[in-house]
Structure formats: structure tokens, C-alpha cells
PDB file of C-alpha atoms in Angstrom:
ATOM      1  CA  MET K  13     -22.787 -11.561  10.250  1.00 84.00           C
ATOM      2  CA  THR K  14     -24.758 -14.713   9.743  1.00 87.00           C
ATOM      3  CA  ASP K  15     -23.693 -17.541   7.407  1.00 89.00           C
ATOM      4  CA  LYS K  16     -26.487 -16.420   5.089  1.00 92.00           C
ATOM      5  CA  GLN K  17     -25.100 -12.868   4.940  1.00 93.00           C
ATOM      6  CA  ILE K  18     -21.578 -14.196   4.319  1.00 94.00           C
ATOM      7  CA  THR K  19     -22.873 -16.420   1.511  1.00 93.00           C
ATOM      8  CA  GLU K  20     -24.693 -13.476  -0.077  1.00 95.00           C
ATOM      9  CA  MET K  21     -21.453 -11.452  -0.099  1.00 96.00           C
ATOM     10  CA  GLY K  22     -20.033 -13.933  -2.602  1.00 97.00           C
ATOM     11  CA  PHE K  23     -16.817 -15.110  -0.964  1.00 97.00           C
ATOM     12  CA  ALA K  24     -14.866 -17.691  -2.991  1.00 97.00           C
ATOM     13  CA  SER K  25     -15.232 -19.999   0.014  1.00 97.00           C
ATOM     14  CA  PHE K  26     -15.683 -19.887   3.762  1.00 96.00           C
ATOM     15  CA  GLY K  27     -15.556 -22.441   6.540  1.00 97.00           C
ATOM     16  CA  LYS K  28     -17.237 -22.888   9.898  1.00 96.00           C
ATOM     17  CA  ASN K  29     -17.281 -20.444  12.791  1.00 97.00           C
ATOM     18  CA  VAL K  30     -16.444 -17.428  10.644  1.00 97.00           C
ATOM     19  CA  LEU K  31     -17.085 -14.222  12.602  1.00 97.00           C
ATOM     20  CA  LEU K  32     -17.010 -11.182  10.317  1.00 97.00           C
ATOM     21  CA  SER K  33     -17.762  -7.707  11.569  1.00 97.00           C
ATOM     22  CA  ASP K  34     -20.416  -5.907   9.594  1.00 95.00           C
ATOM     23  CA  LYS K  35     -18.448  -2.730  10.367  1.00 98.00           C
ATOM     24  CA  ALA K  36     -15.494  -3.956   8.297  1.00 98.00           C
ATOM     25  CA  SER K  37     -15.197  -3.515   4.520  1.00 98.00           C
ATOM     26  CA  TYR K  38     -14.767  -6.418   2.089  1.00 98.00           C
ATOM     27  CA  TYR K  39     -13.957  -5.783  -1.587  1.00 98.00           C
ATOM     28  CA  ASN K  40     -13.864  -8.365  -4.395  1.00 98.00           C
ATOM     29  CA  CYS K  41     -15.164 -11.116  -2.125  1.00 98.00           C
ATOM     30  CA  LYS K  42     -15.044 -13.548  -5.057  1.00 98.00           C
ATOM     31  CA  ASN K  43     -11.233 -13.459  -4.582  1.00 98.00           C
ATOM     32  CA  ILE K  44     -11.300 -14.037  -0.798  1.00 98.00           C
ATOM     33  CA  ARG K  45     -11.122 -17.525   0.717  1.00 98.00           C
ATOM     34  CA  LEU K  46     -11.842 -17.943   4.440  1.00 98.00           C
ATOM     35  CA  GLY K  47     -11.025 -21.056   6.488  1.00 98.00           C
ATOM     36  CA  ASN K  48     -12.519 -22.173   9.805  1.00 97.00           C
ATOM     37  CA  ASN K  49     -12.531 -20.323  13.119  1.00 97.00           C
ATOM     38  CA  ILE K  50     -11.799 -16.833  11.847  1.00 97.00           C
ATOM     39  CA  ARG K  51     -12.567 -13.502  13.471  1.00 98.00           C
ATOM     40  CA  ILE K  52     -12.299 -10.205  11.613  1.00 98.00           C
ATOM     41  CA  ASP K  53     -12.957  -7.190  13.822  1.00 98.00           C
ATOM     42  CA  ASP K  54     -14.559  -3.787  13.235  1.00 98.00           C
ATOM     43  CA  PHE K  55     -13.115  -1.295  10.756  1.00 98.00           C
ATOM     44  CA  CYS K  56     -10.835  -3.748   8.945  1.00 98.00           C
ATOM     45  CA  VAL K  57     -10.465  -3.535   5.169  1.00 98.00           C
ATOM     46  CA  LEU K  58      -9.922  -6.604   2.997  1.00 98.00           C
ATOM     47  CA  SER K  59      -9.483  -5.510  -0.616  1.00 98.00           C
ATOM     48  CA  ALA K  60      -8.559  -8.470  -2.786  1.00 98.00           C
ATOM     49  CA  GLY K  61      -6.981  -7.959  -6.180  1.00 96.00           C
ATOM     50  CA  VAL K  62      -6.525 -10.621  -8.836  1.00 97.00           C
ATOM     51  CA  GLY K  63      -4.161 -12.633  -6.582  1.00 97.00           C
ATOM     52  CA  GLY K  64      -6.785 -12.850  -3.874  1.00 98.00           C
ATOM     53  CA  ILE K  65      -6.654 -13.187  -0.105  1.00 98.00           C
ATOM     54  CA  ASP K  66      -6.373 -16.634   1.490  1.00 98.00           C
ATOM     55  CA  ILE K  67      -7.061 -16.878   5.209  1.00 98.00           C
ATOM     56  CA  GLY K  68      -6.401 -20.227   6.893  1.00 98.00           C
ATOM     57  CA  ASN K  69      -7.826 -21.608  10.145  1.00 98.00           C
ATOM     58  CA  TYR K  70      -7.829 -20.101  13.646  1.00 98.00           C
ATOM     59  CA  ILE K  71      -6.965 -16.593  12.531  1.00 98.00           C
ATOM     60  CA  HIS K  72      -7.762 -13.267  14.153  1.00 98.00           C
ATOM     61  CA  ILE K  73      -7.508  -9.949  12.321  1.00 98.00           C
ATOM     62  CA  ALA K  74      -7.839  -7.161  14.878  1.00 98.00           C
ATOM     63  CA  VAL K  75      -9.555  -3.791  14.627  1.00 98.00           C
ATOM     64  CA  PHE K  76      -8.452  -1.233  11.980  1.00 98.00           C
ATOM     65  CA  SER K  77      -6.219  -3.654  10.046  1.00 98.00           C
ATOM     66  CA  SER K  78      -6.031  -3.764   6.248  1.00 98.00           C
ATOM     67  CA  LEU K  79      -5.035  -6.345   3.642  1.00 98.00           C
ATOM     68  CA  ILE K  80      -4.805  -4.633   0.258  1.00 98.00           C
ATOM     69  CA  GLY K  81      -3.342  -5.238  -3.180  1.00 97.00           C
ATOM     70  CA  ALA K  82      -3.305  -7.083  -6.483  1.00 97.00           C
ATOM     71  CA  GLY K  83      -0.845  -9.797  -5.404  1.00 98.00           C
ATOM     72  CA  ASN K  84      -1.927 -12.733  -3.253  1.00 98.00           C
ATOM     73  CA  ILE K  85      -1.978 -12.269   0.522  1.00 98.00           C
ATOM     74  CA  SER K  86      -2.015 -15.552   2.436  1.00 98.00           C
ATOM     75  CA  LEU K  87      -2.348 -16.040   6.175  1.00 98.00           C
ATOM     76  CA  ALA K  88      -1.520 -19.562   7.345  1.00 98.00           C
ATOM     77  CA  ASP K  89      -3.202 -21.294  10.291  1.00 98.00           C
ATOM     78  CA  PHE K  90      -2.919 -19.760  13.763  1.00 98.00           C
ATOM     79  CA  SER K  91      -1.493 -16.457  12.537  1.00 98.00           C
ATOM     80  CA  ASN K  92      -2.524 -13.335  14.423  1.00 97.00           C
ATOM     81  CA  ILE K  93      -2.823  -9.835  13.010  1.00 98.00           C
ATOM     82  CA  SER K  94      -2.902  -7.250  15.813  1.00 98.00           C
ATOM     83  CA  SER K  95      -4.699  -3.906  15.512  1.00 98.00           C
ATOM     84  CA  LYS K  96      -3.808  -1.287  12.918  1.00 98.00           C
ATOM     85  CA  ILE K  97      -1.709  -3.634  10.767  1.00 98.00           C
ATOM     86  CA  ALA K  98      -1.303  -2.838   7.070  1.00 98.00           C
ATOM     87  CA  ILE K  99      -0.379  -5.681   4.714  1.00 98.00           C
ATOM     88  CA  TYR K 100       0.220  -4.569   1.129  1.00 98.00           C
ATOM     89  CA  SER K 101       0.683  -6.773  -1.942  1.00 98.00           C
ATOM     90  CA  SER K 102       0.883  -3.687  -4.188  1.00 97.00           C
ATOM     91  CA  ASN K 103       2.984  -0.555  -3.845  1.00 96.00           C
ATOM     92  CA  ASP K 104       3.323   2.642  -5.880  1.00 96.00           C
ATOM     93  CA  ASP K 105       6.667   3.777  -7.332  1.00 95.00           C
ATOM     94  CA  TYR K 106       7.803   6.603  -5.044  1.00 94.00           C
ATOM     95  CA  SER K 107      10.810   7.631  -7.209  1.00 96.00           C
ATOM     96  CA  GLY K 108       8.951  10.289  -9.188  1.00 96.00           C
ATOM     97  CA  ALA K 109       9.507   8.382 -12.441  1.00 97.00           C
ATOM     98  CA  ALA K 110       5.788   7.562 -12.559  1.00 97.00           C
ATOM     99  CA  MET K 111       2.535   9.001 -11.313  1.00 97.00           C
ATOM    100  CA  THR K 112       0.815   7.528  -8.282  1.00 95.00           C
ATOM    101  CA  ASN K 113      -2.650   6.687  -6.949  1.00 91.00           C
ATOM    102  CA  PRO K 114      -5.445   4.487  -8.256  1.00 89.00           C
ATOM    103  CA  THR K 115      -7.294   7.287 -10.051  1.00 95.00           C
ATOM    104  CA  VAL K 116      -4.463   7.585 -12.613  1.00 96.00           C
ATOM    105  CA  PRO K 117      -4.548   5.182 -15.609  1.00 96.00           C
ATOM    106  CA  THR K 118      -2.031   2.319 -15.334  1.00 94.00           C
ATOM    107  CA  GLU K 119       0.038   3.452 -18.344  1.00 96.00           C
ATOM    108  CA  PHE K 120       1.134   6.464 -16.240  1.00 97.00           C
ATOM    109  CA  THR K 121       1.937   4.521 -13.057  1.00 97.00           C
ATOM    110  CA  ASN K 122       4.498   1.891 -12.102  1.00 97.00           C
ATOM    111  CA  VAL K 123       2.806  -0.138  -9.385  1.00 96.00           C
ATOM    112  CA  HIS K 124       4.770  -3.105  -8.011  1.00 96.00           C
ATOM    113  CA  HIS K 125       2.701  -6.212  -7.160  1.00 97.00           C
ATOM    114  CA  ALA K 126       4.107  -9.177  -5.205  1.00 98.00           C
ATOM    115  CA  ASP K 127       2.615 -11.907  -3.045  1.00 98.00           C
ATOM    116  CA  VAL K 128       2.793 -11.708   0.744  1.00 98.00           C
ATOM    117  CA  LYS K 129       2.962 -14.912   2.762  1.00 98.00           C
ATOM    118  CA  ILE K 130       2.266 -14.986   6.491  1.00 98.00           C
ATOM    119  CA  GLY K 131       3.272 -18.374   7.932  1.00 98.00           C
ATOM    120  CA  ARG K 132       1.755 -20.541  10.657  1.00 98.00           C
ATOM    121  CA  HIS K 133       1.853 -19.098  14.181  1.00 98.00           C
ATOM    122  CA  VAL K 134       3.085 -15.688  13.024  1.00 98.00           C
ATOM    123  CA  ILE K 135       2.157 -12.770  15.260  1.00 98.00           C
ATOM    124  CA  ILE K 136       2.382  -9.201  13.989  1.00 98.00           C
ATOM    125  CA  GLY K 137       2.387  -6.434  16.611  1.00 98.00           C
ATOM    126  CA  ALA K 138       0.118  -3.387  16.510  1.00 98.00           C
ATOM    127  CA  GLY K 139       0.777  -0.657  13.984  1.00 98.00           C
ATOM    128  CA  SER K 140       3.183  -2.669  11.826  1.00 98.00           C
ATOM    129  CA  ILE K 141       3.405  -2.531   8.032  1.00 98.00           C
ATOM    130  CA  ILE K 142       4.213  -5.487   5.764  1.00 98.00           C
ATOM    131  CA  LEU K 143       5.293  -4.575   2.215  1.00 98.00           C
ATOM    132  CA  PRO K 144       4.804  -6.492  -1.072  1.00 98.00           C
ATOM    133  CA  GLY K 145       6.895  -9.600  -1.669  1.00 98.00           C
ATOM    134  CA  VAL K 146       7.556 -10.343   2.015  1.00 98.00           C
ATOM    135  CA  THR K 147       7.392 -13.833   3.501  1.00 98.00           C
ATOM    136  CA  LEU K 148       7.106 -14.209   7.265  1.00 98.00           C
ATOM    137  CA  GLU K 149       8.068 -17.832   7.847  1.00 98.00           C
ATOM    138  CA  GLU K 150       6.491 -20.060  10.494  1.00 98.00           C
ATOM    139  CA  GLY K 151       6.566 -18.732  14.050  1.00 98.00           C
ATOM    140  CA  VAL K 152       7.877 -15.240  13.266  1.00 98.00           C
ATOM    141  CA  ALA K 153       7.072 -12.506  15.783  1.00 98.00           C
ATOM    142  CA  VAL K 154       7.047  -8.892  14.559  1.00 98.00           C
ATOM    143  CA  GLY K 155       7.166  -6.194  17.232  1.00 98.00           C
ATOM    144  CA  ALA K 156       4.740  -3.285  17.308  1.00 98.00           C
ATOM    145  CA  LEU K 157       5.288  -0.361  14.933  1.00 98.00           C
ATOM    146  CA  SER K 158       7.689  -2.291  12.690  1.00 98.00           C
ATOM    147  CA  LEU K 159       8.212  -1.844   8.947  1.00 98.00           C
ATOM    148  CA  VAL K 160       8.854  -5.213   7.313  1.00 98.00           C
ATOM    149  CA  LYS K 161      10.500  -4.862   3.885  1.00 98.00           C
ATOM    150  CA  LYS K 162      12.351  -8.208   3.719  1.00 98.00           C
ATOM    151  CA  ASP K 163      11.608 -11.866   4.436  1.00 98.00           C
ATOM    152  CA  CYS K 164      11.812 -12.994   8.069  1.00 98.00           C
ATOM    153  CA  GLN K 165      13.222 -16.404   9.042  1.00 98.00           C
ATOM    154  CA  ALA K 166      11.242 -19.010  10.983  1.00 98.00           C
ATOM    155  CA  PHE K 167      10.810 -18.330  14.696  1.00 98.00           C
ATOM    156  CA  GLY K 168      12.771 -15.094  14.524  1.00 98.00           C
ATOM    157  CA  ILE K 169      11.739 -12.035  16.520  1.00 98.00           C
ATOM    158  CA  TYR K 170      11.908  -8.868  14.431  1.00 98.00           C
ATOM    159  CA  THR K 171      11.333  -5.238  15.329  1.00 98.00           C
ATOM    160  CA  GLY K 172      12.081  -1.722  14.116  1.00 98.00           C
ATOM    161  CA  SER K 173      11.867   0.394  10.998  1.00 97.00           C
ATOM    162  CA  PRO K 174      13.136  -1.314   8.964  1.00 98.00           C
ATOM    163  CA  ALA K 175      12.602  -4.513  10.943  1.00 98.00           C
ATOM    164  CA  LYS K 176      15.729  -6.339  12.105  1.00 98.00           C
ATOM    165  CA  LYS K 177      16.084  -9.688  13.834  1.00 98.00           C
ATOM    166  CA  ILE K 178      16.620  -9.284  17.571  1.00 98.00           C
ATOM    167  CA  GLY K 179      16.118 -12.821  18.862  1.00 98.00           C
ATOM    168  CA  GLU K 180      14.597 -16.258  18.589  1.00 98.00           C
ATOM    169  CA  ARG K 181      11.115 -17.337  19.584  1.00 98.00           C
ATOM    170  CA  LYS K 182      10.416 -20.552  21.485  1.00 97.00           C
ATOM    171  CA  HIS K 183       8.964 -23.551  19.611  1.00 97.00           C
ATOM    172  CA  ASP K 184       6.698 -24.613  22.515  1.00 97.00           C
ATOM    173  CA  LEU K 185       3.627 -23.456  20.625  1.00 95.00           C
ATOM    174  CA  LEU K 186       4.053 -26.323  18.140  1.00 96.00           C
ATOM    175  CA  GLU K 187       3.517 -28.869  20.910  1.00 96.00           C
ATOM    176  CA  LEU K 188       0.609 -26.791  22.237  1.00 96.00           C
ATOM    177  CA  GLU K 189      -0.926 -26.866  18.757  1.00 95.00           C
ATOM    178  CA  LYS K 190      -0.805 -30.685  18.758  1.00 95.00           C
ATOM    179  CA  HIS K 191      -2.589 -30.808  22.131  1.00 95.00           C
ATOM    180  CA  PHE K 192      -5.115 -28.212  20.998  1.00 94.00           C
ATOM    181  CA  ILE K 193      -5.950 -30.064  17.782  1.00 93.00           C
ATOM    182  CA  SER K 194      -6.170 -33.363  19.676  1.00 91.00           C
ATOM    183  CA  SER K 195      -8.572 -31.849  22.219  1.00 91.00           C
ATOM    184  CA  ARG K 196     -10.776 -30.434  19.417  1.00 84.00           C
ATOM    185  CA  GLU K 197     -10.976 -33.837  17.719  1.00 81.00           C
ATOM    186  CA  GLN K 198     -12.204 -35.440  20.959  1.00 77.00           C
ATOM    187  CA  VAL K 199     -15.132 -33.029  21.279  1.00 67.00           C
TER     188      VAL K 199
END
């Protein structure tokens, strides 16, 4: 998409070098804020509720991923969303105490809404699901096909269903970020 097309979609804001696929779907653009150097691939769905979606700088959202819900979803700088990721800031009540699905009036449902925070330098492996209320602190790595129901500590490596911490990630990327930013400022 061109900058003109992005402007016409009515995003709350967008920066420079924003590459949006025209094969992706964007809902409630007025609640979506896009930073600089972003790429959103084909067949992604960004459906912003009242909390909105905030996407920082240098972020890639790979093919077939979705960010959906009424709570805020924020992706901090340098985070990477691999293919087929689902990030939810809203979730139906599965207990049977309430009805489910968006075609049912809210007085008959019990939808839980909670913000999701994806920290700087987080990488989420293909096919993973992030549930409402989760914070992935700086540098977290989530393995492919993981279900993340709880917060993940900085620079931890998590995998499984439900995701469990299996190790620690190196901090080298923080020094690389400094060199990268420095090199961009010199251009």
C-alpha cells in the first residue's frame, strides 16, 4: 500500500516505511497506531477494539497472524511475530455459564478483556497463541506452537502448551541494537 492508501484507511497514526499488505484485513483503523519500519504480511488480521493496537518501530508481523480484541495490544520496538500467531485481548467464557460468540448480545455473554503487552526484542514462534492479560517482558522468546496463558519474564525462553520456561536468552541483541541505531543515525 502507498502512504496515500494508508492515510485514507484512517489509522490513528503511522510512521515512515510502513509496508502493509493489501491482502491483510484491518478493522477499526482509528484505534491502530503504527510506528516506523513496520511490515505486515498477507492474510493478517488486525481488529482493534476500544483499547486499540499499538505497534512500535522495526516490527514484522508474518503471514496469517491475528491481533484481535477489545483490550489494548501493544508491540514494543524490535518485536517479531512469526506466521500464524494469534494474540487475543478478549476471550469468551468457556465454562458454560454464559453464551459465546460475537453475534450474541453482551448481556448473555461473559467476555474477558485484558491488555496484552509484547516487550522489546520479543520473538514469538510460529503457530503460538497469546491470551488476554499476558505480558511478555523484554527479550522473551516463545517457541513454536506454544500457548501462553501467563506473563513471561525478561529474556526467558518459553515453550509448550501451556508455555513453561526452559532457559535464558542471551542479551547480546541489546548491544547489537545500539550499533544498529548508531549506524542508522549516521546515514
